[in-house]
Amino acid sequence: MGRLSPLVNTLRRTPPLVFAMAVLATGLVVASSVLVKGIRRGNDTITVTGSSTERISSDYADWTVEVARSAPTLQNSYQELQPEVQRTTAFLRQQGIAADAISLNPIKSEKADVRDSRTGELQSTTFTTRQQIRISSPEVEKVAAVAQQIGELVGQGVPLTINDPAYTRLSEKRVDMLAKATRDARQRAREIARQAGSRIGVITQADTGSFQITVPNSTEMSSYGSYDTTTIEKDITAVMGVTFRVE
């Protein structure tokens, strides 16, 4: 038998599995090349998510406290409530809250009957009258300070329910933040297109994503957005999904 060529000898000495893997790898390279070409021809847009984050300070405070008095009759509960409401509003004024920042919500009353558990016989009736006092002010620091001090009235016997102030931002930041998120998306798209040897063109679609207002340095994220009102300082984050034409 004649001498075999070096290529034939090599093929005969190669295990069948290795040979099959080599053929498969060659096929994958060819397939990958075709796939990339197909993407470059078939898609002329790129969608990128951009975001912007900024630290802001609340410029408005909304705060409520509630005074309640209970008595055997509705009239008595109302009469006993009034001096406590006056003491509370006077305290707020003394602490520097402006008179036009204080308002009284409508009075509410409720009736509670106590009955014998065996016979159902009425044993007593109590009426409770409530007055909610609302403080709405752009002086957020002052409201925060008074909220820390109003517990003194509880110590003096005023039946108060004290809620946490809600600190909000009234000035329009949403449009500005969305514009910054769009610019961020454009920068990201340019870099991706540059790596592919292309460049981006006009925006073909823009979708507003979640809009988050959180406590500073928070990692909390919600697909529906969030709006924290517990702190004066906040982080505001806007997200935009932007589609650009690729040229």
Short mmCIF file of N, CA, C and O in Angstrom, two decimals, residues 124-243:
data_model
loop_
_atom_site.label_atom_id
_atom_site.label_comp_id
_atom_site.label_asym_id
_atom_site.label_seq_id
_atom_site.Cartn_x
_atom_site.Cartn_y
_atom_site.Cartn_z
N SER A 124 -74.35 51.69 78.19
CA SER A 124 -73.87 53.07 78.14
C SER A 124 -73.65 53.48 76.68
O SER A 124 -73.52 52.65 75.79
N THR A 125 -73.61 54.80 76.50
CA THR A 125 -73.34 55.37 75.17
C THR A 125 -72.27 56.45 75.31
O THR A 125 -72.34 57.27 76.24
N THR A 126 -71.32 56.43 74.39
CA THR A 126 -70.25 57.44 74.39
C THR A 126 -70.20 58.12 73.03
O THR A 126 -70.23 57.45 72.00
N PHE A 127 -70.13 59.44 73.06
CA PHE A 127 -69.98 60.22 71.83
C PHE A 127 -68.56 60.77 71.78
O PHE A 127 -68.07 61.33 72.77
N THR A 128 -67.91 60.63 70.62
CA THR A 128 -66.57 61.17 70.42
C THR A 128 -66.61 62.17 69.28
O THR A 128 -67.09 61.86 68.18
N THR A 129 -66.10 63.36 69.55
CA THR A 129 -66.04 64.41 68.53
C THR A 129 -64.58 64.69 68.21
O THR A 129 -63.75 64.80 69.12
N ARG A 130 -64.28 64.79 66.90
CA ARG A 130 -62.89 64.96 66.45
C ARG A 130 -62.75 66.22 65.59
O ARG A 130 -63.63 66.53 64.79
N GLN A 131 -61.63 66.89 65.77
CA GLN A 131 -61.32 68.08 64.96
C GLN A 131 -59.89 67.93 64.44
O GLN A 131 -58.94 67.84 65.21
N GLN A 132 -59.76 67.89 63.14
CA GLN A 132 -58.43 67.78 62.53
C GLN A 132 -57.92 69.17 62.18
O GLN A 132 -58.61 69.97 61.54
N ILE A 133 -56.70 69.45 62.63
CA ILE A 133 -56.05 70.73 62.36
C ILE A 133 -54.97 70.50 61.31
O ILE A 133 -54.10 69.63 61.49
N ARG A 134 -55.03 71.28 60.25
CA ARG A 134 -54.09 71.08 59.14
C ARG A 134 -53.14 72.27 59.03
O ARG A 134 -53.56 73.42 59.10
N ILE A 135 -51.87 71.94 58.85
CA ILE A 135 -50.84 72.97 58.67
C ILE A 135 -50.24 72.78 57.29
O ILE A 135 -49.66 71.71 57.00
N SER A 136 -50.36 73.78 56.44
CA SER A 136 -49.83 73.74 55.08
C SER A 136 -48.92 74.95 54.90
O SER A 136 -49.40 76.09 54.94
N SER A 137 -47.64 74.71 54.69
CA SER A 137 -46.70 75.84 54.71
C SER A 137 -45.46 75.55 53.86
O SER A 137 -44.99 74.41 53.81
N PRO A 138 -44.92 76.59 53.23
CA PRO A 138 -43.64 76.42 52.52
C PRO A 138 -42.44 76.47 53.48
O PRO A 138 -41.31 76.21 53.05
N GLU A 139 -42.68 76.81 54.74
CA GLU A 139 -41.58 76.86 55.73
C GLU A 139 -41.36 75.44 56.29
O GLU A 139 -41.72 75.14 57.43
N VAL A 140 -40.73 74.60 55.49
CA VAL A 140 -40.63 73.19 55.84
C VAL A 140 -39.78 72.96 57.09
O VAL A 140 -40.09 72.08 57.92
N GLU A 141 -38.73 73.72 57.24
CA GLU A 141 -37.86 73.53 58.41
C GLU A 141 -38.59 73.90 59.70
O GLU A 141 -38.44 73.24 60.72
N LYS A 142 -39.40 74.96 59.65
CA LYS A 142 -40.15 75.37 60.82
C LYS A 142 -41.20 74.32 61.19
O LYS A 142 -41.37 73.97 62.36
N VAL A 143 -41.90 73.80 60.19
CA VAL A 143 -42.89 72.76 60.45
C VAL A 143 -42.23 71.53 61.06
O VAL A 143 -42.76 70.93 62.01
N ALA A 144 -41.07 71.15 60.54
CA ALA A 144 -40.36 69.99 61.08
C ALA A 144 -39.99 70.21 62.55
O ALA A 144 -40.10 69.29 63.37
N ALA A 145 -39.58 71.43 62.89
CA ALA A 145 -39.20 71.72 64.27
C ALA A 145 -40.42 71.68 65.20
O ALA A 145 -40.36 71.13 66.30
N VAL A 146 -41.54 72.26 64.76
CA VAL A 146 -42.75 72.27 65.59
C VAL A 146 -43.29 70.86 65.77
O VAL A 146 -43.81 70.51 66.83
N ALA A 147 -43.17 70.03 64.74
CA ALA A 147 -43.63 68.63 64.84
C ALA A 147 -42.87 67.88 65.92
O ALA A 147 -43.41 66.95 66.55
N GLN A 148 -41.63 68.28 66.17
CA GLN A 148 -40.84 67.65 67.23
C GLN A 148 -41.26 68.15 68.62
O GLN A 148 -41.02 67.48 69.62
N GLN A 149 -41.89 69.32 68.69
CA GLN A 149 -42.20 69.95 69.97
C GLN A 149 -43.64 69.77 70.42
O GLN A 149 -43.95 69.92 71.61
N ILE A 150 -44.54 69.45 69.49
CA ILE A 150 -45.96 69.48 69.82
C ILE A 150 -46.35 68.39 70.83
O ILE A 150 -47.41 68.46 71.46
N GLY A 151 -45.49 67.42 71.02
CA GLY A 151 -45.75 66.40 72.04
C GLY A 151 -45.88 66.99 73.44
O GLY A 151 -46.45 66.33 74.33
N GLU A 152 -45.40 68.21 73.62
CA GLU A 152 -45.55 68.88 74.91
C GLU A 152 -47.03 69.01 75.29
O GLU A 152 -47.39 68.92 76.47
N LEU A 153 -47.88 69.22 74.29
CA LEU A 153 -49.31 69.36 74.57
C LEU A 153 -49.90 68.06 75.11
O LEU A 153 -50.79 68.08 75.97
N VAL A 154 -49.42 66.93 74.62
CA VAL A 154 -49.89 65.64 75.13
C VAL A 154 -49.55 65.52 76.60
O VAL A 154 -50.36 65.05 77.42
N GLY A 155 -48.35 65.97 76.95
CA GLY A 155 -47.95 65.94 78.35
C GLY A 155 -48.79 66.84 79.23
O GLY A 155 -48.91 66.62 80.44
N GLN A 156 -49.40 67.84 78.61
CA GLN A 156 -50.27 68.77 79.36
C GLN A 156 -51.73 68.30 79.38
O GLN A 156 -52.59 68.99 79.92
N GLY A 157 -51.99 67.15 78.79
CA GLY A 157 -53.35 66.60 78.84
C GLY A 157 -54.20 66.81 77.61
O GLY A 157 -55.37 66.41 77.59
N VAL A 158 -53.65 67.42 76.57
CA VAL A 158 -54.43 67.60 75.34
C VAL A 158 -54.49 66.27 74.60
O VAL A 158 -53.45 65.68 74.28
N PRO A 159 -55.70 65.77 74.29
CA PRO A 159 -55.83 64.47 73.62
C PRO A 159 -55.55 64.58 72.13
O PRO A 159 -56.46 64.72 71.30
N LEU A 160 -54.28 64.52 71.78
CA LEU A 160 -53.84 64.72 70.39
C LEU A 160 -53.46 63.41 69.72
O LEU A 160 -52.86 62.53 70.34
N THR A 161 -53.78 63.31 68.44
CA THR A 161 -53.19 62.30 67.56
C THR A 161 -52.29 63.06 66.60
O THR A 161 -52.76 63.92 65.84
N ILE A 162 -51.00 62.75 66.62
CA ILE A 162 -50.02 63.51 65.85
C ILE A 162 -49.55 62.67 64.66
O ILE A 162 -49.00 61.58 64.84
N ASN A 163 -49.78 63.18 63.47
CA ASN A 163 -49.33 62.50 62.25
C ASN A 163 -47.98 63.06 61.82
O ASN A 163 -47.59 64.17 62.20
N ASP A 164 -47.27 62.30 61.00
CA ASP A 164 -45.99 62.77 60.48
C ASP A 164 -46.23 63.80 59.38
O ASP A 164 -47.13 63.63 58.55
N PRO A 165 -45.42 64.86 59.34
CA PRO A 165 -45.56 65.82 58.24
C PRO A 165 -45.21 65.15 56.90
O PRO A 165 -44.37 64.25 56.84
N ALA A 166 -45.88 65.60 55.85
CA ALA A 166 -45.56 65.14 54.50
C ALA A 166 -44.82 66.27 53.78
O ALA A 166 -45.35 67.38 53.65
N TYR A 167 -43.59 65.98 53.35
CA TYR A 167 -42.77 66.98 52.69
C TYR A 167 -42.78 66.71 51.18
O TYR A 167 -42.42 65.64 50.73
N THR A 168 -43.19 67.70 50.42
CA THR A 168 -43.32 67.52 48.98
C THR A 168 -42.56 68.60 48.23
O THR A 168 -42.09 69.57 48.82
N ARG A 169 -42.44 68.38 46.95
CA ARG A 169 -41.77 69.34 46.07
C ARG A 169 -42.79 69.85 45.07
O ARG A 169 -43.27 69.11 44.23
N LEU A 170 -43.17 71.12 45.17
CA LEU A 170 -44.20 71.66 44.30
C LEU A 170 -43.65 72.13 42.96
O LEU A 170 -44.34 72.08 41.96
N SER A 171 -42.41 72.60 42.92
CA SER A 171 -41.86 73.10 41.67
C SER A 171 -41.75 71.96 40.66
O SER A 171 -41.53 70.81 41.01
N GLU A 172 -41.89 72.30 39.40
CA GLU A 172 -41.94 71.29 38.34
C GLU A 172 -40.54 70.77 38.05
O GLU A 172 -39.69 71.48 37.52
N LYS A 173 -40.28 69.52 38.43
CA LYS A 173 -39.00 68.88 38.15
C LYS A 173 -39.14 67.74 37.15
O LYS A 173 -38.15 67.30 36.57
N ARG A 174 -40.34 67.26 36.96
CA ARG A 174 -40.54 66.07 36.14
C ARG A 174 -40.03 66.26 34.70
O ARG A 174 -39.28 65.43 34.19
N VAL A 175 -40.43 67.37 34.07
CA VAL A 175 -40.03 67.60 32.68
C VAL A 175 -38.52 67.71 32.58
O VAL A 175 -37.90 67.15 31.67
N ASP A 176 -37.90 68.45 33.48
CA ASP A 176 -36.45 68.64 33.46
C ASP A 176 -35.72 67.31 33.63
O ASP A 176 -34.76 67.03 32.92
N MET A 177 -36.19 66.47 34.56
CA MET A 177 -35.53 65.20 34.82
C MET A 177 -35.68 64.24 33.64
O MET A 177 -34.77 63.48 33.30
N LEU A 178 -36.84 64.25 32.99
CA LEU A 178 -37.05 63.38 31.83
C LEU A 178 -36.17 63.82 30.67
O LEU A 178 -35.67 62.98 29.91
N ALA A 179 -35.96 65.12 30.53
CA ALA A 179 -35.07 65.62 29.47
C ALA A 179 -33.63 65.14 29.72
O ALA A 179 -32.94 64.74 28.79
N LYS A 180 -33.20 65.18 30.98
CA LYS A 180 -31.86 64.72 31.31
C LYS A 180 -31.73 63.21 31.07
O LYS A 180 -30.68 62.73 30.62
N ALA A 181 -32.77 62.44 31.38
CA ALA A 181 -32.74 61.00 31.15
C ALA A 181 -32.65 60.70 29.65
O ALA A 181 -31.98 59.75 29.23
N THR A 182 -33.32 61.51 28.83
CA THR A 182 -33.26 61.32 27.38
C THR A 182 -31.86 61.60 26.86
O THR A 182 -31.35 60.88 25.99
N ARG A 183 -31.21 62.63 27.38
CA ARG A 183 -29.84 62.93 26.98
C ARG A 183 -28.90 61.79 27.38
O ARG A 183 -27.98 61.44 26.63
N ASP A 184 -29.13 61.21 28.55
CA ASP A 184 -28.32 60.08 28.98
C ASP A 184 -28.51 58.89 28.04
O ASP A 184 -27.55 58.20 27.69
N ALA A 185 -29.75 58.66 27.62
CA ALA A 185 -30.02 57.56 26.69
C ALA A 185 -29.32 57.78 25.36
O ALA A 185 -28.77 56.85 24.76
N ARG A 186 -29.30 59.03 24.89
CA ARG A 186 -28.63 59.33 23.62
C ARG A 186 -27.13 59.05 23.72
O ARG A 186 -26.52 58.49 22.79
N GLN A 187 -26.52 59.43 24.84
CA GLN A 187 -25.09 59.18 25.01
C GLN A 187 -24.79 57.69 25.02
O GLN A 187 -23.80 57.23 24.42
N ARG A 188 -25.63 56.91 25.70
CA ARG A 188 -25.43 55.45 25.73
C ARG A 188 -25.59 54.86 24.32
O ARG A 188 -24.83 53.98 23.92
N ALA A 189 -26.61 55.33 23.60
CA ALA A 189 -26.84 54.81 22.25
C ALA A 189 -25.68 55.13 21.32
O ALA A 189 -25.29 54.31 20.48
N ARG A 190 -25.11 56.33 21.44
CA ARG A 190 -23.97 56.71 20.61
C ARG A 190 -22.79 55.77 20.83
O ARG A 190 -22.13 55.36 19.88
N GLU A 191 -22.55 55.42 22.08
CA GLU A 191 -21.41 54.56 22.40
C GLU A 191 -21.64 53.15 21.84
O GLU A 191 -20.72 52.54 21.28
N ILE A 192 -22.86 52.65 21.98
CA ILE A 192 -23.16 51.31 21.45
C ILE A 192 -23.03 51.31 19.93
O ILE A 192 -22.44 50.40 19.34
N ALA A 193 -23.56 52.32 19.28
CA ALA A 193 -23.48 52.40 17.82
C ALA A 193 -22.04 52.55 17.35
O ALA A 193 -21.65 51.96 16.33
N ARG A 194 -21.25 53.30 18.09
CA ARG A 194 -19.84 53.49 17.71
C ARG A 194 -19.10 52.16 17.74
O ARG A 194 -18.29 51.87 16.85
N GLN A 195 -19.38 51.32 18.74
CA GLN A 195 -18.74 50.02 18.82
C GLN A 195 -19.11 49.14 17.63
O GLN A 195 -18.36 48.24 17.26
N ALA A 196 -20.28 49.38 17.06
CA ALA A 196 -20.74 48.59 15.91
C ALA A 196 -20.39 49.24 14.58
O ALA A 196 -20.79 48.77 13.52
N GLY A 197 -19.65 50.36 14.63
CA GLY A 197 -19.27 51.04 13.41
C GLY A 197 -20.40 51.82 12.77
O GLY A 197 -20.37 52.07 11.56
N SER A 198 -21.39 52.22 13.56
CA SER A 198 -22.53 52.97 13.04
C SER A 198 -22.70 54.25 13.84
O SER A 198 -21.90 54.55 14.73
N ARG A 199 -23.72 54.98 13.52
CA ARG A 199 -24.06 56.17 14.30
C ARG A 199 -25.58 56.27 14.40
O ARG A 199 -26.31 55.70 13.59
N ILE A 200 -26.05 57.00 15.40
CA ILE A 200 -27.49 57.09 15.62
C ILE A 200 -28.05 58.34 14.97
O ILE A 200 -27.34 59.33 14.75
N GLY A 201 -29.35 58.25 14.66
CA GLY A 201 -30.03 59.37 14.05
C GLY A 201 -31.13 59.91 14.93
O GLY A 201 -30.94 60.06 16.14
N VAL A 202 -32.28 60.13 14.36
CA VAL A 202 -33.39 60.76 15.08
C VAL A 202 -34.04 59.76 16.04
O VAL A 202 -33.90 58.54 15.92
N ILE A 203 -34.77 60.30 17.01
CA ILE A 203 -35.56 59.48 17.94
C ILE A 203 -36.83 59.04 17.22
O ILE A 203 -37.55 59.86 16.64
N THR A 204 -37.11 57.74 17.28
CA THR A 204 -38.33 57.22 16.67
C THR A 204 -39.40 56.91 17.70
O THR A 204 -40.59 56.82 17.36
N GLN A 205 -39.00 56.72 18.96
CA GLN A 205 -39.97 56.44 20.01
C GLN A 205 -39.35 56.75 21.37
O GLN A 205 -38.16 56.50 21.58
N ALA A 206 -40.14 57.27 22.27
CA ALA A 206 -39.69 57.56 23.64
C ALA A 206 -40.78 57.14 24.61
O ALA A 206 -41.93 57.54 24.46
N ASP A 207 -40.42 56.31 25.58
CA ASP A 207 -41.37 55.82 26.57
C ASP A 207 -40.92 56.22 27.97
O ASP A 207 -39.78 55.95 28.37
N THR A 208 -41.80 56.88 28.70
CA THR A 208 -41.49 57.28 30.07
C THR A 208 -41.52 56.06 30.97
O THR A 208 -42.50 55.33 31.01
N GLY A 209 -40.43 55.84 31.68
CA GLY A 209 -40.37 54.72 32.61
C GLY A 209 -40.81 55.16 34.00
O GLY A 209 -41.60 56.08 34.17
N SER A 210 -40.27 54.50 35.01
CA SER A 210 -40.64 54.81 36.38
C SER A 210 -40.06 56.15 36.81
O SER A 210 -39.01 56.58 36.34
N PHE A 211 -40.77 56.81 37.71
CA PHE A 211 -40.34 58.09 38.26
C PHE A 211 -40.28 57.92 39.76
O PHE A 211 -41.29 57.71 40.42
N GLN A 212 -39.06 57.97 40.32
CA GLN A 212 -38.86 57.63 41.73
C GLN A 212 -38.45 58.87 42.52
O GLN A 212 -37.54 59.60 42.12
N ILE A 213 -39.13 59.11 43.64
CA ILE A 213 -38.71 60.13 44.60
C ILE A 213 -38.56 59.40 45.93
O ILE A 213 -39.55 58.96 46.53
N THR A 214 -37.33 59.25 46.38
CA THR A 214 -37.03 58.41 47.54
C THR A 214 -36.21 59.17 48.58
O THR A 214 -35.71 60.26 48.31
N VAL A 215 -36.06 58.57 49.74
CA VAL A 215 -35.18 59.14 50.76
C VAL A 215 -33.76 59.11 50.20
O VAL A 215 -33.44 58.29 49.34
N PRO A 216 -32.87 60.00 50.65
CA PRO A 216 -31.52 60.05 50.11
C PRO A 216 -30.81 58.71 50.19
O PRO A 216 -30.89 57.99 51.18
N ASN A 217 -30.11 58.35 49.09
CA ASN A 217 -29.29 57.14 48.99
C ASN A 217 -30.10 55.85 49.10
O ASN A 217 -29.55 54.79 49.39
N SER A 218 -31.39 55.92 48.86
CA SER A 218 -32.22 54.73 48.94
C SER A 218 -32.00 53.84 47.73
O SER A 218 -31.72 54.33 46.62
N THR A 219 -32.12 52.52 47.90
CA THR A 219 -32.05 51.57 46.79
C THR A 219 -33.44 51.09 46.40
O THR A 219 -33.59 50.20 45.57
N GLU A 220 -34.46 51.67 47.02
CA GLU A 220 -35.83 51.26 46.73
C GLU A 220 -36.23 51.66 45.32
O GLU A 220 -36.02 52.78 44.88
N MET A 221 -36.79 50.69 44.57
CA MET A 221 -37.27 50.95 43.23
C MET A 221 -38.61 50.26 43.05
O MET A 221 -38.82 49.16 43.55
N SER A 222 -39.52 50.92 42.36
CA SER A 222 -40.83 50.34 42.09
C SER A 222 -41.15 50.52 40.62
O SER A 222 -40.88 51.56 40.04
N SER A 223 -41.69 49.47 40.01
CA SER A 223 -42.03 49.55 38.59
C SER A 223 -43.12 50.58 38.34
O SER A 223 -43.28 51.08 37.23
N TYR A 224 -43.89 50.91 39.38
CA TYR A 224 -44.95 51.90 39.24
C TYR A 224 -44.50 53.28 39.69
O TYR A 224 -45.28 54.23 39.67
N GLY A 225 -43.23 53.40 40.13
CA GLY A 225 -42.76 54.67 40.65
C GLY A 225 -43.05 54.79 42.13
O GLY A 225 -43.83 54.02 42.70
N SER A 226 -42.40 55.72 42.79
CA SER A 226 -42.61 55.93 44.21
C SER A 226 -42.47 57.41 44.53
O SER A 226 -41.82 58.15 43.79
N TYR A 227 -43.08 57.82 45.63
CA TYR A 227 -43.04 59.24 46.03
C TYR A 227 -42.95 59.29 47.55
O TYR A 227 -43.96 59.24 48.23
N ASP A 228 -41.74 59.41 48.05
CA ASP A 228 -41.54 59.49 49.49
C ASP A 228 -41.84 60.90 49.97
O ASP A 228 -41.44 61.89 49.34
N THR A 229 -42.55 61.01 51.09
CA THR A 229 -42.87 62.32 51.67
C THR A 229 -42.36 62.46 53.10
O THR A 229 -42.70 63.42 53.78
N THR A 230 -41.55 61.51 53.56
CA THR A 230 -41.16 61.50 54.97
C THR A 230 -39.95 62.38 55.28
O THR A 230 -39.72 62.71 56.44
N THR A 231 -39.17 62.73 54.26
CA THR A 231 -37.95 63.51 54.51
C THR A 231 -37.97 64.80 53.69
O THR A 231 -38.59 64.86 52.61
N ILE A 232 -37.27 65.81 54.20
CA ILE A 232 -37.17 67.07 53.48
C ILE A 232 -36.24 66.91 52.27
O ILE A 232 -36.56 67.34 51.16
N GLU A 233 -35.08 66.29 52.50
CA GLU A 233 -34.15 66.01 51.40
C GLU A 233 -34.58 64.71 50.71
O GLU A 233 -34.91 63.74 51.38
N LYS A 234 -34.53 64.70 49.37
CA LYS A 234 -34.95 63.52 48.62
C LYS A 234 -34.04 63.32 47.41
O LYS A 234 -33.38 64.25 46.95
N ASP A 235 -34.04 62.09 46.90
CA ASP A 235 -33.40 61.80 45.62
C ASP A 235 -34.51 61.57 44.60
O ASP A 235 -35.44 60.79 44.85
N ILE A 236 -34.41 62.25 43.47
CA ILE A 236 -35.39 62.11 42.41
C ILE A 236 -34.72 61.46 41.21
O ILE A 236 -33.64 61.89 40.78
N THR A 237 -35.32 60.39 40.69
CA THR A 237 -34.76 59.64 39.57
C THR A 237 -35.81 59.45 38.49
O THR A 237 -36.93 59.01 38.78
N ALA A 238 -35.44 59.79 37.26
CA ALA A 238 -36.33 59.60 36.11
C ALA A 238 -35.70 58.60 35.16
O ALA A 238 -34.48 58.58 34.98
N VAL A 239 -36.51 57.75 34.56
CA VAL A 239 -36.04 56.73 33.62
C VAL A 239 -36.81 56.87 32.31
O VAL A 239 -38.03 57.03 32.31
N MET A 240 -36.07 56.82 31.20
CA MET A 240 -36.68 56.91 29.87
C MET A 240 -36.16 55.79 28.98
O MET A 240 -34.95 55.49 28.98
N GLY A 241 -37.06 55.16 28.24
CA GLY A 241 -36.67 54.21 27.22
C GLY A 241 -36.79 54.90 25.86
O GLY A 241 -37.88 55.30 25.47
N VAL A 242 -35.66 55.05 25.15
CA VAL A 242 -35.64 55.82 23.92
C VAL A 242 -35.14 54.97 22.76
O VAL A 242 -34.13 54.27 22.88
N THR A 243 -35.85 55.02 21.64
CA THR A 243 -35.46 54.28 20.44
C THR A 243 -34.92 55.26 19.40
O THR A 243 -35.58 56.26 19.07
#
